[in-house]
Short mmCIF file of C-alpha atoms and ligand atoms in Angstrom, two decimals:
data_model
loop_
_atom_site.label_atom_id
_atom_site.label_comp_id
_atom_site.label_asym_id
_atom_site.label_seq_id
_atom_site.Cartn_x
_atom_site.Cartn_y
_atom_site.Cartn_z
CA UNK A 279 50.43 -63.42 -124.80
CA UNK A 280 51.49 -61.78 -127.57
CA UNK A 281 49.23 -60.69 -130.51
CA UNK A 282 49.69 -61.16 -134.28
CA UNK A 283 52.71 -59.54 -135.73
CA UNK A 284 52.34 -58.30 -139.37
CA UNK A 285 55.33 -56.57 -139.26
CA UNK A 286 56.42 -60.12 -140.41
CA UNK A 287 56.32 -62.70 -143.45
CA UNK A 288 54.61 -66.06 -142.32
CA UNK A 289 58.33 -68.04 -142.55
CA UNK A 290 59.87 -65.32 -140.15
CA UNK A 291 56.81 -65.50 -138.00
CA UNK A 292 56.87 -68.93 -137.89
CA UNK A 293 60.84 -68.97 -137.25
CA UNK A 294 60.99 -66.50 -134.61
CA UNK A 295 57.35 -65.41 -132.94
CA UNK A 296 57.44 -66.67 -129.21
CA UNK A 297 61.06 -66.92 -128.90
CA UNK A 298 64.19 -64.72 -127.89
CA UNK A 299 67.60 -65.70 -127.32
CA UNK A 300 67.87 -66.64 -123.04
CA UNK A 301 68.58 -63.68 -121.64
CA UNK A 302 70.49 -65.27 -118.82
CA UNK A 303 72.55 -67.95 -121.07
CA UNK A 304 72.71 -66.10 -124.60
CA UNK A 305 70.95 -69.44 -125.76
CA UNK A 306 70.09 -69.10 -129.56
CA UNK A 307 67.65 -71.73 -129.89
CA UNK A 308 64.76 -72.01 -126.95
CA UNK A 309 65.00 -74.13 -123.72
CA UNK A 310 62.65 -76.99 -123.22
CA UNK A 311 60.80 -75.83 -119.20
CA UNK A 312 60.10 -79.49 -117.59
CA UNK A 313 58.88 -77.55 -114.60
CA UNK A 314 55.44 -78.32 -113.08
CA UNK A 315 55.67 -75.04 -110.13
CA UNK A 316 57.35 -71.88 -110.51
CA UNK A 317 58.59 -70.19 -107.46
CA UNK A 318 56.54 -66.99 -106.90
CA UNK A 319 57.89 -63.66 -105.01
CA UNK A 320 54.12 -62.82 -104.63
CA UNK A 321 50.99 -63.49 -102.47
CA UNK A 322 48.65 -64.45 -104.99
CA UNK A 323 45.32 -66.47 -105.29
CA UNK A 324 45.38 -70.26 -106.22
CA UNK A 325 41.99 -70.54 -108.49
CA UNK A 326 41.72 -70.14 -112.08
CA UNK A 327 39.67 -66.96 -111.50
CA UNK A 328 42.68 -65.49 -109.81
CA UNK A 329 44.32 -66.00 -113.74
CA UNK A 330 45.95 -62.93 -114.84
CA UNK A 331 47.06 -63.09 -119.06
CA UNK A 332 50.63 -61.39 -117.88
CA UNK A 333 51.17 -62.87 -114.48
CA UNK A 334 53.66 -64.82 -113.51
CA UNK A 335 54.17 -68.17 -114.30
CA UNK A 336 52.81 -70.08 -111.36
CA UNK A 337 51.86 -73.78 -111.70
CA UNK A 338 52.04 -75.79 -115.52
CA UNK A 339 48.89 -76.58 -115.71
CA UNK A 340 47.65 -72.87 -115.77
CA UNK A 341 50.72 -71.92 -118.01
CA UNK A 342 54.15 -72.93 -118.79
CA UNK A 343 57.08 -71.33 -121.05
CA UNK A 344 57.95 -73.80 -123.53
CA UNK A 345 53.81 -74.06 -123.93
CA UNK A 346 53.54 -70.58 -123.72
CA UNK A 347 56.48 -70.51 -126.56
CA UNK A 348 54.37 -72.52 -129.12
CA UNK A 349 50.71 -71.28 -128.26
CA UNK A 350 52.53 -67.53 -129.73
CA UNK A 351 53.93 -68.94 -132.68
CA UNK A 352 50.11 -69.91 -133.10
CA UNK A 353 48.65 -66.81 -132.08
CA UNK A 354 50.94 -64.65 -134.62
CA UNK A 355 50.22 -67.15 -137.84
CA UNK A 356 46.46 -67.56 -137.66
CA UNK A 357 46.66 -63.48 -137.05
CA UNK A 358 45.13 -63.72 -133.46
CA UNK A 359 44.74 -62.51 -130.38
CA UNK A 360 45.75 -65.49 -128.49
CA UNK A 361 45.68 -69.61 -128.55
CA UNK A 362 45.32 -71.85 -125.94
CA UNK A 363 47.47 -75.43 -126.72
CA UNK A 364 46.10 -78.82 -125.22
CA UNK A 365 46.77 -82.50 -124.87
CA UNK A 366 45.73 -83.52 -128.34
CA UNK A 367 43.39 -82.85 -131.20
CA UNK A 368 40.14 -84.14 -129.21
CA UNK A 369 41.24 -81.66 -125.84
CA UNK A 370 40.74 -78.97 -128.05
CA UNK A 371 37.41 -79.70 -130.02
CA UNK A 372 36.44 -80.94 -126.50
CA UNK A 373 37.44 -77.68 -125.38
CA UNK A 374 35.32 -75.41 -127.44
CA UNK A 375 32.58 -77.40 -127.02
CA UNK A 376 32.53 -77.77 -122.81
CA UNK A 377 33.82 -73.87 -122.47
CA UNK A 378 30.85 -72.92 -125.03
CA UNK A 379 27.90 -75.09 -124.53
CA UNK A 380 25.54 -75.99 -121.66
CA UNK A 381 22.70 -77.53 -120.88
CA UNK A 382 19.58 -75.79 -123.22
CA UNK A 383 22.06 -74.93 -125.86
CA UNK A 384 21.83 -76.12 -129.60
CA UNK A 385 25.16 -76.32 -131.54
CA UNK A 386 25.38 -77.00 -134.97
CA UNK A 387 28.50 -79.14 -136.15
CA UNK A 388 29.10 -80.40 -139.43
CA UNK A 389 27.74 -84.16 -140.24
CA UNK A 390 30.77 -85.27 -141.75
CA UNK A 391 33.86 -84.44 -139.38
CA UNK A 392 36.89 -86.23 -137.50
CA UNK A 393 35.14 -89.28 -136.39
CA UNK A 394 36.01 -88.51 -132.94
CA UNK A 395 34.90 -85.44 -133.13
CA UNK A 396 31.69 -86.48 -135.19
CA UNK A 397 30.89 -89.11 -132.05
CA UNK A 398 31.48 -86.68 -129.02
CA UNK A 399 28.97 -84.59 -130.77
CA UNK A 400 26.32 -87.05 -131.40
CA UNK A 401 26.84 -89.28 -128.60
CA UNK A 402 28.67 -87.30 -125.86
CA UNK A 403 26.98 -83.87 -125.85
CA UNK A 404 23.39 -84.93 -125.44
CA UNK A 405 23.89 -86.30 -122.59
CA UNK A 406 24.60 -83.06 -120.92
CA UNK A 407 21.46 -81.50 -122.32
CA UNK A 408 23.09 -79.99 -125.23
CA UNK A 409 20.82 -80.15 -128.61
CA UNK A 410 22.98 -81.35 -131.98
CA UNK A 411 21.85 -80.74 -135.65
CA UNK A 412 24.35 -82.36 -137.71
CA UNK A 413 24.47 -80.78 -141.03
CA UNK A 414 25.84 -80.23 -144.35
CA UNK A 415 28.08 -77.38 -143.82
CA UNK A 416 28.85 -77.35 -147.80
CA UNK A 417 24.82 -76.63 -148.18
CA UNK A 418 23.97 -73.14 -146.92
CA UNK A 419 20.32 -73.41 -147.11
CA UNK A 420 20.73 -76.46 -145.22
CA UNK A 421 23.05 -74.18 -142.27
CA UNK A 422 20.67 -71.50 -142.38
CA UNK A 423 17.03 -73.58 -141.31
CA UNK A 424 19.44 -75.41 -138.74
CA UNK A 425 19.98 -72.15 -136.96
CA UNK A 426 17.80 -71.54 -134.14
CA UNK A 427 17.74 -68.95 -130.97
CA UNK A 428 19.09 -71.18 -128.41
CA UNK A 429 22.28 -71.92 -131.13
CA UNK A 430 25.04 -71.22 -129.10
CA UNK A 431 27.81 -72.44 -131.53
CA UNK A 432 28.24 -73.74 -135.30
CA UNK A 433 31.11 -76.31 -135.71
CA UNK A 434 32.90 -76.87 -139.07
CA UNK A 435 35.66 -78.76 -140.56
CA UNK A 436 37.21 -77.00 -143.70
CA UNK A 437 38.78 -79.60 -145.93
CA UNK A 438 36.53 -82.14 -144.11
CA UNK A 439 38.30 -85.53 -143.06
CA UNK A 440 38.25 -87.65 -145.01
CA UNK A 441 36.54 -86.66 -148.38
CA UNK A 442 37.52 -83.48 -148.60
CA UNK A 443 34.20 -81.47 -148.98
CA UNK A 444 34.75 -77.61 -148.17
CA UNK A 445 32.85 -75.29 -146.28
CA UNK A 446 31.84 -71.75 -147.17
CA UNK A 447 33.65 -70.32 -143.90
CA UNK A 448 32.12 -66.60 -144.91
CA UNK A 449 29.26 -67.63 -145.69
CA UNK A 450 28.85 -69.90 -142.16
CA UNK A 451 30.22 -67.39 -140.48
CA UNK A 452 28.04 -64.51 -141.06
CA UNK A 453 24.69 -67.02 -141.17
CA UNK A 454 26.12 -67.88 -137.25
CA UNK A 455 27.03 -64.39 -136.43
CA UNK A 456 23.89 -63.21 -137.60
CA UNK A 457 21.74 -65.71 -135.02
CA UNK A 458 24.48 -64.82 -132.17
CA UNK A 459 26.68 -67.76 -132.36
CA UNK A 460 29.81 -68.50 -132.63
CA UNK A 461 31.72 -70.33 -134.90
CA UNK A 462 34.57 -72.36 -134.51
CA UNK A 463 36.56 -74.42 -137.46
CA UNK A 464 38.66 -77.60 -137.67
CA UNK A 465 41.58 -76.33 -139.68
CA UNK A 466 43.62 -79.15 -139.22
CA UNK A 467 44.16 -80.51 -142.77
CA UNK A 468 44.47 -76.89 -144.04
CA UNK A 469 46.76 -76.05 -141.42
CA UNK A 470 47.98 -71.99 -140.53
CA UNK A 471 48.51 -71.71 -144.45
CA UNK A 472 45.54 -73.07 -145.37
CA UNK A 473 43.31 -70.59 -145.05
CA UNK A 474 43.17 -67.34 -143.11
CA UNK A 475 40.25 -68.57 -140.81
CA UNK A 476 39.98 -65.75 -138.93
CA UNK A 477 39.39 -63.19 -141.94
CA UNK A 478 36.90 -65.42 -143.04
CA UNK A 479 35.45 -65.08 -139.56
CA UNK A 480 35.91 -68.05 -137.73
CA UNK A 481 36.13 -67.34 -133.61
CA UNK A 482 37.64 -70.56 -132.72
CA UNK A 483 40.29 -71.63 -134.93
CA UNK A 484 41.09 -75.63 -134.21
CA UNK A 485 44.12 -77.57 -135.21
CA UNK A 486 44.91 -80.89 -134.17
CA UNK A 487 48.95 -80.13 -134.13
CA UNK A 488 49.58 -84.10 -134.12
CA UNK A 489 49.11 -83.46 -138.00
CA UNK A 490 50.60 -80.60 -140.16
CA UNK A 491 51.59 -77.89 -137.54
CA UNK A 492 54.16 -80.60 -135.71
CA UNK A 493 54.61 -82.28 -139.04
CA UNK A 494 56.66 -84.85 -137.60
CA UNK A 495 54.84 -87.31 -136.23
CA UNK A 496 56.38 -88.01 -133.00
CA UNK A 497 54.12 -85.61 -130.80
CA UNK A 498 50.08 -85.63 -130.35
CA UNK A 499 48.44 -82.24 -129.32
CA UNK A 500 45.80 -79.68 -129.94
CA UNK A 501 45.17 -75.69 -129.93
CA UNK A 502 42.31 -73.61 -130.28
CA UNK A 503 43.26 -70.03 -131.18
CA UNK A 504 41.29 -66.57 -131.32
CA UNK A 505 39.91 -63.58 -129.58
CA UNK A 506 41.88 -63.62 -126.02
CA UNK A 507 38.28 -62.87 -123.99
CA UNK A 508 37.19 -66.17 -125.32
CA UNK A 509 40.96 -68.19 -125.20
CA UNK A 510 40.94 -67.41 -121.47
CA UNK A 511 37.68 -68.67 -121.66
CA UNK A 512 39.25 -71.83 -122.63
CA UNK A 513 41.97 -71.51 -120.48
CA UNK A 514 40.17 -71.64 -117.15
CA UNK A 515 37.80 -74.54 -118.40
CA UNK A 516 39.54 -77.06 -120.17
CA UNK A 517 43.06 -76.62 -119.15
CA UNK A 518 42.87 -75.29 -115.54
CA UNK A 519 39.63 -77.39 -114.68
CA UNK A 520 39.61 -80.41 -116.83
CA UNK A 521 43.24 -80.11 -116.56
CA UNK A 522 43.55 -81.60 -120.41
CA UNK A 523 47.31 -80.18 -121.04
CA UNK A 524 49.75 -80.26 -123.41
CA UNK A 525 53.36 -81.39 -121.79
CA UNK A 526 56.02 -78.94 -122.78
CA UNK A 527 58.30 -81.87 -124.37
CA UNK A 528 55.39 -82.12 -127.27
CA UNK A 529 55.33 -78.74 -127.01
CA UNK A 530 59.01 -78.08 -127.63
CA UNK A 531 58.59 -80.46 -130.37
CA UNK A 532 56.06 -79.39 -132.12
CA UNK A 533 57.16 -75.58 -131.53
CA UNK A 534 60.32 -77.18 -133.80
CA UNK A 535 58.07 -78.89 -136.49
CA UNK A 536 56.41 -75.87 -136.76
CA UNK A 537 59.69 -73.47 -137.21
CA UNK A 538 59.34 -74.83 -140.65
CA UNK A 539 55.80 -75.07 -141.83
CA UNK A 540 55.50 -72.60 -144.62
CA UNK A 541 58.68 -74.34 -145.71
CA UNK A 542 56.45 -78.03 -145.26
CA UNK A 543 53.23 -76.52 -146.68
CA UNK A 544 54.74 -75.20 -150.21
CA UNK A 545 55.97 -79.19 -150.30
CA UNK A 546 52.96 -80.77 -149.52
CA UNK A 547 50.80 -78.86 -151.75
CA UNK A 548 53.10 -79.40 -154.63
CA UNK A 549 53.83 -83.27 -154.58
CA UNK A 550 49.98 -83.46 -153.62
CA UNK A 551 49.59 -81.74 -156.56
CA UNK A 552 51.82 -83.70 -158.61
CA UNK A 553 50.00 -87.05 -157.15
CA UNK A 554 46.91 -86.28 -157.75
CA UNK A 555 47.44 -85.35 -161.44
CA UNK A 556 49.00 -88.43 -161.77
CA UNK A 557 46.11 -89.96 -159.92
CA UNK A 558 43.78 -88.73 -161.85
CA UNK A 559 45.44 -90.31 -165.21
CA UNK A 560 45.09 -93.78 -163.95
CA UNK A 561 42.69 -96.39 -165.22
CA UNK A 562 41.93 -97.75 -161.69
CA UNK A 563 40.98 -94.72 -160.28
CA UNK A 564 37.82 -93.89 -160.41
CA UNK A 565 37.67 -90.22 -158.66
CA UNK A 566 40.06 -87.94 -156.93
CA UNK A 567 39.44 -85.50 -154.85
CA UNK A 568 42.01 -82.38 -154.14
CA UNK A 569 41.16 -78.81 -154.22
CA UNK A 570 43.64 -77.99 -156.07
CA UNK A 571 42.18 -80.38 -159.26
CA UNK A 572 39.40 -78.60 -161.27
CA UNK A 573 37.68 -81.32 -160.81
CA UNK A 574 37.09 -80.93 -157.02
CA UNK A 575 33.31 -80.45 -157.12
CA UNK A 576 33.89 -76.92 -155.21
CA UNK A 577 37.16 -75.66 -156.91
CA UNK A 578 35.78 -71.93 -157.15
CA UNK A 579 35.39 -71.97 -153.50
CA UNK A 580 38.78 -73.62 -153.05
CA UNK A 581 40.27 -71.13 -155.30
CA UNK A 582 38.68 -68.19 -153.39
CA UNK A 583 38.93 -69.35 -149.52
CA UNK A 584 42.44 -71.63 -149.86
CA UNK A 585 46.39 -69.91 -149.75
CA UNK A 586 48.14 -73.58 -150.06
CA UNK A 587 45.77 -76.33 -150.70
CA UNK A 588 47.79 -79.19 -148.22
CA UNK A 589 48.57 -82.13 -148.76
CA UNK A 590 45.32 -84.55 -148.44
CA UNK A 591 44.37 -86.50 -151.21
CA UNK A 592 40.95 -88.60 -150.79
CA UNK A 593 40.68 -91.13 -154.18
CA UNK A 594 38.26 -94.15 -155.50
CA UNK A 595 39.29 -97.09 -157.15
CA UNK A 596 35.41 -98.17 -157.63
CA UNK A 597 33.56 -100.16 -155.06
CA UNK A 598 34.13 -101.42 -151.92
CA UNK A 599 35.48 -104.86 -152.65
CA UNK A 600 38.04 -103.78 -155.16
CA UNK A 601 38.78 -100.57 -152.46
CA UNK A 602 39.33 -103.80 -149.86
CA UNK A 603 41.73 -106.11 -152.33
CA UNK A 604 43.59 -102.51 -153.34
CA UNK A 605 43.74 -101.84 -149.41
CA UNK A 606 45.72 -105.30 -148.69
CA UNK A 607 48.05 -104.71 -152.42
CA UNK A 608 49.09 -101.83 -150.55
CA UNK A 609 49.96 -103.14 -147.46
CA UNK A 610 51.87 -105.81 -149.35
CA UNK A 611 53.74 -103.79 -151.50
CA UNK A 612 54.40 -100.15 -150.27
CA UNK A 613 57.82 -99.47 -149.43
CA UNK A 614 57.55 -95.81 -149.22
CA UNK A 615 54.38 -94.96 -147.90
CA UNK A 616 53.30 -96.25 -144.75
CA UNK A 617 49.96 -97.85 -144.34
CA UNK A 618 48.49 -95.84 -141.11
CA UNK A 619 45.83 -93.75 -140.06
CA UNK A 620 47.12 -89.86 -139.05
CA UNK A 621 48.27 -87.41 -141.60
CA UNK A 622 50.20 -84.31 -141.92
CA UNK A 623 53.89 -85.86 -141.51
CA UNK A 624 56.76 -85.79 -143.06
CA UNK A 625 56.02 -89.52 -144.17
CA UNK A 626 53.30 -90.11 -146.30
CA UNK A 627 50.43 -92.32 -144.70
CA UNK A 628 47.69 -94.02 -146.80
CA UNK A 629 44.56 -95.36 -145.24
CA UNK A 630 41.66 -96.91 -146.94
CA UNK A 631 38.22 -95.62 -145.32
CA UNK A 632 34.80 -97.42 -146.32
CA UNK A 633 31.88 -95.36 -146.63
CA UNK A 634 28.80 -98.26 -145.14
CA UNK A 635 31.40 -98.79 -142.21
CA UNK A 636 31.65 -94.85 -141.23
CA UNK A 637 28.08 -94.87 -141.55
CA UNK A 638 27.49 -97.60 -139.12
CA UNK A 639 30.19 -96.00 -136.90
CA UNK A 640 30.65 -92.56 -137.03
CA UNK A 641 28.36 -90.60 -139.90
CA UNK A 642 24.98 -92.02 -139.77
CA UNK A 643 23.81 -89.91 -142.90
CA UNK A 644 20.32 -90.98 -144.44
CA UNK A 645 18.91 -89.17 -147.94
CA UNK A 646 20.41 -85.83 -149.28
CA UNK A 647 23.18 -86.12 -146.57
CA UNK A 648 24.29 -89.22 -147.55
CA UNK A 649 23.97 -88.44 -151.12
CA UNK A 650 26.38 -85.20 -150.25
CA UNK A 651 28.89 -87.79 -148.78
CA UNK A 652 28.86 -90.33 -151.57
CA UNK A 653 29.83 -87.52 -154.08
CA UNK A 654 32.89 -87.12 -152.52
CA UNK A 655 33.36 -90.17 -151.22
CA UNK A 656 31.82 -92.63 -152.82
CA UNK A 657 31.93 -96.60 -151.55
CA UNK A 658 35.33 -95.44 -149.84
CA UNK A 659 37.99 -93.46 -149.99
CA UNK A 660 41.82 -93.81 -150.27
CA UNK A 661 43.08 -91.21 -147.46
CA UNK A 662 46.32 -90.12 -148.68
CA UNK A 663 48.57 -87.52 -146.71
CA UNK A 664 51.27 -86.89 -149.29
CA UNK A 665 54.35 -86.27 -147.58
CA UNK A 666 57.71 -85.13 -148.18
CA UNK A 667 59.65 -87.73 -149.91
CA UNK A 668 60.28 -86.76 -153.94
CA UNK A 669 56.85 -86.92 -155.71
CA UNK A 670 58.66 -89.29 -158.51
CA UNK A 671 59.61 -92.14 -155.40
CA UNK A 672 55.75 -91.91 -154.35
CA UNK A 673 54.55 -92.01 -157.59
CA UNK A 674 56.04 -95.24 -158.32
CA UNK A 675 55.26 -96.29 -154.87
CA UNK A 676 51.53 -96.12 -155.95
CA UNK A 677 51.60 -97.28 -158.92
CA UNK A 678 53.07 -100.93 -158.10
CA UNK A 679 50.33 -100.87 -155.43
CA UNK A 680 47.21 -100.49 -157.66
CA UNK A 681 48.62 -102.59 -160.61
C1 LIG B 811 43.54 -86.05 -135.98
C2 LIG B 811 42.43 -85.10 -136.07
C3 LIG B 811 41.72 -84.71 -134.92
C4 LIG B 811 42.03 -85.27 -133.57
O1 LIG B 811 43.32 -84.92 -133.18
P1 LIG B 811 44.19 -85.78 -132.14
O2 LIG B 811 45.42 -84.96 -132.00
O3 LIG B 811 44.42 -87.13 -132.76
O4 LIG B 811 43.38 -85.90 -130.89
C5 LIG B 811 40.71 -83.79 -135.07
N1 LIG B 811 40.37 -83.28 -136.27
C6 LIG B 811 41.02 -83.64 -137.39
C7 LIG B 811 40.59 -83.07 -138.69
C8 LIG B 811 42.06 -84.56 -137.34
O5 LIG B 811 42.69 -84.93 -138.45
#
């Protein structure tokens, strides 16, 4: 695979990394590889220790082109070694955490995350002997007693679904590197532009491409991108054994969604810009949440760690019946925005996410944790992922549906 190229700006990177014209047809734009085998002119081994990074293609669950095409254009904007691209979102956090863990090992992973993600670590990975503290990641003190000899890996998600809270990622870096551990981040609402993960020191670099990176919303899929010793790692574990891969027609597509991001990301973080300004102006709202307001409780940190601030809006409209009757006004009477869970597309979604409900479901915070949470968060939050359509049309979208 091929490494970053700086030689590049990030909308040429994303244009062109991974792909060449076909050699054989003079094709301008890259072919879409259905196959599942790959005829083979050598004798080789069939095991995933047999895996060589430049070998032949030889079976598509080990590698295939079209994947192999969007895993580069990964590699060469998060300025790494190597990524490794999966079935969805959940393959990949999966992923890091079955490749990196085992039985005896303590990870720590943030207490406020994807849900899924927040339940396969409370629920899923004790079972297999694996130790969880789930902790503030926005509370460094908090990170550092966590830490312990047998931590083998500290989780984050930097913004944090779905209030927005940030994470120090230099800070939580160096406090993991220092006990040995690795750390891996969930990027996905910052996307590539986000944040340069990796300079901040992050080894496993997590996007959930369903979201910004396909930007379409027609294809789910993960990566996890970083040093190659430990995406081969990967590799061999989650795509070769648990076999968790991403078909080359999402591939293809999100490889196409992705052409474009910078393009995308200078557009979402404007009109979510825009919105939550306006947002913030409105008698019914009672708190917004955006790093790119002042008023985002860690706007220094935003300011320092964040290139493009994305599109996710989290807002309050007060408690958690008016957040209900606001909920249904919006299903009645959005004709723009679509009332749906996901985020990242090139249609703004709007979801409406109650704080006692994720704590009976997914969060389970007690005391200073929960505390944490309802600063950001409140009773509930409005979810928005601001999309593409002009910031004037959404505007006035919103504004009929909170009247
Ligand atoms: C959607 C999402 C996931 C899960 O991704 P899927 O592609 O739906 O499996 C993980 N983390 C974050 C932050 C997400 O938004």
């Amino acid at each position: 695979m091929q490494s970053a190229n700086s030689k590049f700006g990030l909308m040429t990177t994303a244009i062109h990394a991974g792909e060449a014209p076909d050699p054989s047809t003079g094709a301008s734009a890259p072919a879409l590889h259905m196959s599942s085998t790959f005829v083979t002119d050598q004798v080789a081994g069939f095991s995933a220790h047999d895996l060589e990074d430049d070998g032949n293609f030889l079976y598509a669950r080990w590698g295939n082109p079209t994947v192999q095409m969007l895993e580069q254009k990964i590699t060469a904007l998060e300025g790494v070694e190597d990524c490794v691209c999966l079935a969805s979102g959940m393959a990949a956090a999966t992923a890091i955490f079955l490749t990196f863990l085992s039985a005896g090992d303590h990870a720590v992973i943030s207490d406020v995350s994807y849900a899924g993600v927040a339940e396969l670590a409370r629920d899923t990975l004790p079972r297999f002997g694996i130790a969880v503290s789930l902790v503030d990641m926005s509370d460094l003190a908090a990170v550092a007693a966590s830490l312990r000899p047998s931590t083998k890996l500290v989780h984050t998600e930097s913004p944090v679904n779905p209030i927005g809270r940030l994470t120090d990622l230099a800070a939580v870096s160096k406090l993991a590197h220092d006990t040995g551990a690795l750390v891996s981040c969930d990027a996905t609402f910052a996307s590539p532009l986000g944040q340069n993960s990796a300079a901040l020191g992050i080894d496993l670099i997590m996007h959930s491409v369903t979201k910004y990176i396909g930007g379409h919303g027609d294809a789910v899929g993960g990566a996890v991108a970083g040093r190659k010793e430990l995406i081969s790692k990967i590799r061999g574990e989650s795509a070769i054994h648990h076999g968790g891969v991403m078909s080359p027609f999402n591939a293809w597509l999100v490889a196409r969604g992705l052409s474009l991001l910078p393009l995308r990301m200078q557009a979402h973080q404007s009109g979510a810009q825009a919105m939550a300004e306006w947002l913030e102006a409105q008698p019914q709202v009672t708190r917004v949440i955006y790093p790119g307001l002042p008023s985002h409780p860690q706007y220094a940190l935003a300011q320092k760690q964040m290139t493009n601030t994305s599109g996710m809006i989290s807002f309050q409209v007060g408690d958690a019946a008016t957040g209900r009757r606001i909920a249904q006004q919006m299903i009645d009477r959005l004709e723009i925005v679509h009332y749906a869970v996901s985020l990242g597309h090139h249609r703004s979604l709007i979801f409406w996410m109650e704080t006692q409900g994720l704590m009976d479901t997914s969060f389970r915070l007690k005391g200073a944790q929960l505390d944490s949470y309802r600063t950001y968060g409140g009773d509930g939050v409005f979810r928005m992922s601001v999309g593409l359509e002009d910031p004037a049309d959404l505007i006035r979208d919103l504004a009929a549906a909170l009247a």
